[in-house]
CSV table of C-alpha atoms in Angstrom, one decimal:
chain,number,residue,atom,x,y,z
A,1,UNK,CA,-30.6,-5.8,4.8
A,2,UNK,CA,-27.4,-6.1,6.4
A,3,UNK,CA,-26.0,-8.9,7.9
A,4,UNK,CA,-23.5,-8.9,11.1
A,5,UNK,CA,-21.4,-11.9,11.5
A,6,UNK,CA,-18.8,-12.6,14.2
A,7,UNK,CA,-16.2,-15.6,13.3
A,8,UNK,CA,-14.1,-17.1,16.1
A,9,UNK,CA,-10.4,-17.8,15.8
A,10,UNK,CA,-10.8,-21.0,14.3
A,11,UNK,CA,-10.3,-21.9,10.7
A,12,UNK,CA,-13.7,-23.1,9.8
A,13,UNK,CA,-15.9,-21.5,7.4
A,14,UNK,CA,-19.5,-20.2,7.4
A,15,UNK,CA,-20.9,-20.5,4.0
A,16,UNK,CA,-23.5,-18.1,2.4
A,17,UNK,CA,-25.0,-18.1,-1.2
A,18,UNK,CA,-22.8,-15.9,-3.6
A,19,UNK,CA,-24.2,-12.7,-5.0
A,20,UNK,CA,-25.3,-13.3,-8.6
A,21,UNK,CA,-23.5,-9.8,-9.4
A,22,UNK,CA,-20.5,-12.1,-9.2
A,23,UNK,CA,-19.1,-9.4,-6.1
A,24,UNK,CA,-18.7,-9.8,-2.2
A,25,UNK,CA,-18.7,-6.5,-0.5
A,26,UNK,CA,-18.0,-6.4,3.0
A,27,UNK,CA,-16.6,-4.7,6.1
A,28,UNK,CA,-14.4,-6.5,8.7
A,29,UNK,CA,-12.6,-5.7,12.1
A,30,UNK,CA,-10.2,-7.9,12.8
A,31,UNK,CA,-6.5,-8.0,13.9
A,32,UNK,CA,-5.3,-10.7,11.0
A,33,UNK,CA,-6.4,-13.4,8.9
A,34,UNK,CA,-9.5,-12.3,7.1
A,35,UNK,CA,-10.3,-15.5,4.9
A,36,UNK,CA,-13.1,-15.9,2.3
A,37,UNK,CA,-13.4,-19.0,0.3
A,38,UNK,CA,-14.9,-19.0,-3.2
A,39,UNK,CA,-16.5,-22.6,-3.9
A,40,UNK,CA,-19.1,-24.4,-6.0
A,41,UNK,CA,-20.8,-25.9,-2.8
A,42,UNK,CA,-21.2,-25.0,0.8
A,43,UNK,CA,-18.2,-26.9,2.0
A,44,UNK,CA,-14.4,-26.6,2.0
A,45,UNK,CA,-13.9,-28.8,-0.8
A,46,UNK,CA,-12.2,-28.8,-4.2
A,47,UNK,CA,-12.6,-26.6,-6.3
A,48,UNK,CA,-12.2,-23.8,-4.0
A,49,UNK,CA,-10.1,-20.5,-4.1
A,50,UNK,CA,-9.3,-18.9,-0.8
A,51,UNK,CA,-8.8,-15.3,-0.2
A,52,UNK,CA,-6.6,-14.0,2.7
A,53,UNK,CA,-6.4,-10.4,3.5
A,54,UNK,CA,-4.3,-9.3,6.4
A,55,UNK,CA,-2.6,-12.9,6.7
A,56,UNK,CA,0.7,-13.3,8.5
A,57,UNK,CA,0.1,-10.9,11.2
A,58,UNK,CA,-1.4,-8.4,8.7
A,59,UNK,CA,1.6,-8.1,6.5
A,60,UNK,CA,0.6,-9.8,3.4
A,61,UNK,CA,-2.6,-11.0,1.2
A,62,UNK,CA,-2.9,-13.9,-1.0
A,63,UNK,CA,-5.0,-15.5,-3.3
A,64,UNK,CA,-4.6,-19.5,-3.1
A,65,UNK,CA,-6.1,-22.5,-5.4
A,66,UNK,CA,-7.3,-25.4,-3.4
A,67,UNK,CA,-6.5,-24.2,0.0
A,68,UNK,CA,-2.8,-25.1,-0.6
A,69,UNK,CA,0.4,-23.2,-1.3
A,70,UNK,CA,1.8,-22.3,-3.5
A,71,UNK,CA,-0.3,-19.2,-3.5
A,72,UNK,CA,-1.4,-18.1,-7.2
A,73,UNK,CA,-1.2,-14.1,-6.0
A,74,UNK,CA,0.5,-12.3,-3.0
A,75,UNK,CA,0.8,-8.7,-2.1
A,76,UNK,CA,2.6,-7.0,0.4
A,77,UNK,CA,-0.4,-5.3,2.6
A,78,UNK,CA,1.1,-4.2,6.0
A,79,UNK,CA,-1.9,-3.3,8.4
A,80,UNK,CA,-4.5,-3.7,5.9
A,81,UNK,CA,-6.7,-5.0,8.7
A,82,UNK,CA,-7.5,-3.5,12.1
A,83,UNK,CA,-8.9,-4.9,15.2
A,84,UNK,CA,-10.3,-1.6,16.2
A,85,UNK,CA,-11.7,-0.3,13.0
A,86,UNK,CA,-14.2,-1.8,10.4
A,87,UNK,CA,-12.5,-1.7,6.9
A,88,UNK,CA,-14.2,-2.5,3.8
A,89,UNK,CA,-13.3,-4.9,0.9
A,90,UNK,CA,-14.6,-6.3,-2.3
A,91,UNK,CA,-13.8,-9.4,-4.0
A,92,UNK,CA,-15.0,-10.0,-7.6
A,93,UNK,CA,-14.9,-13.0,-10.0
A,94,UNK,CA,-15.8,-12.1,-13.4
A,95,UNK,CA,-14.0,-12.4,-16.9
A,96,UNK,CA,-11.9,-15.3,-15.7
A,97,UNK,CA,-10.3,-13.2,-12.8
A,98,UNK,CA,-10.5,-13.1,-9.1
A,99,UNK,CA,-9.8,-9.4,-8.0
A,100,UNK,CA,-9.6,-7.9,-4.8
A,101,UNK,CA,-9.8,-4.6,-3.7
A,102,UNK,CA,-10.5,-1.9,-0.9
A,103,UNK,CA,-13.7,-0.2,-0.3
A,104,UNK,CA,-13.9,3.0,-2.2
A,105,UNK,CA,-10.9,1.9,-4.6
A,106,UNK,CA,-11.8,0.8,-8.4
A,107,UNK,CA,-8.4,-0.8,-8.8
A,108,UNK,CA,-7.5,-4.2,-7.4
A,109,UNK,CA,-4.8,-4.6,-4.8
A,110,UNK,CA,-4.3,-8.4,-5.9
A,111,UNK,CA,-5.9,-10.4,-8.6
A,112,UNK,CA,-5.5,-13.5,-10.3
A,113,UNK,CA,-6.5,-14.8,-13.8
A,114,UNK,CA,-7.7,-18.2,-14.4
A,115,UNK,CA,-9.2,-19.6,-17.9
A,116,UNK,CA,-11.0,-22.2,-15.9
A,117,UNK,CA,-12.5,-20.2,-13.4
A,118,UNK,CA,-15.4,-22.1,-11.9
A,119,UNK,CA,-18.8,-21.0,-11.5
A,120,UNK,CA,-18.8,-19.7,-8.0
A,121,UNK,CA,-22.0,-20.5,-6.3
A,122,UNK,CA,-21.1,-20.0,-2.2
A,123,UNK,CA,-18.9,-17.7,-0.1
A,124,UNK,CA,-17.0,-18.7,2.8
A,125,UNK,CA,-15.8,-16.4,5.8
A,126,UNK,CA,-13.5,-17.1,8.7
A,127,UNK,CA,-10.8,-15.5,10.8
A,128,UNK,CA,-8.1,-17.5,12.2
A,129,UNK,CA,-4.5,-17.7,13.5
A,130,UNK,CA,-5.1,-15.4,16.8
A,131,UNK,CA,-8.0,-13.4,15.3
A,132,UNK,CA,-11.7,-13.2,15.9
A,133,UNK,CA,-13.6,-10.9,13.1
A,134,UNK,CA,-16.7,-9.2,13.1
A,135,UNK,CA,-18.3,-9.0,9.5
A,136,UNK,CA,-20.8,-6.6,8.1
A,137,UNK,CA,-22.3,-7.1,4.4
A,138,UNK,CA,-25.6,-7.1,2.6
A,139,UNK,CA,-28.1,-9.8,2.5
A,140,UNK,CA,-30.5,-11.6,4.8
A,141,UNK,CA,-29.0,-13.8,7.4
A,142,UNK,CA,-32.0,-16.2,7.3
A,143,UNK,CA,-31.3,-17.1,3.7
A,144,UNK,CA,-27.6,-18.5,4.8
A,145,UNK,CA,-25.8,-20.7,7.0
A,146,UNK,CA,-26.0,-24.4,5.7
């Protein structure tokens, strides 16, 4: 079953149980600032990793720990998201590494290794900083939203 979610221009996460295969595959349509949080609880508290795809007016993407800078990974990604087109991405948290890639590409465009990577049990999604988002991913919406 596919889940369709619209997120407002507000940096406030909507939480879902993390997939047991340790991979979140999704499509999003937004102008910038696609945010995904990896957490142990359905809330924005430590420990947390944030993945930002197309931040800074869709010029770069980052992984940050604790929701704060400095970013632990950063890469230039001009125009990686688009307000008129659904684009697919994946995020994996396996073997003490968080990896982020594009749908259809096996190689990550951004990753970070953490020997102390916590057990990710929830994902949070949001858009912000002038961007609303339309998301599409696998799952039953009735099992989500805390």
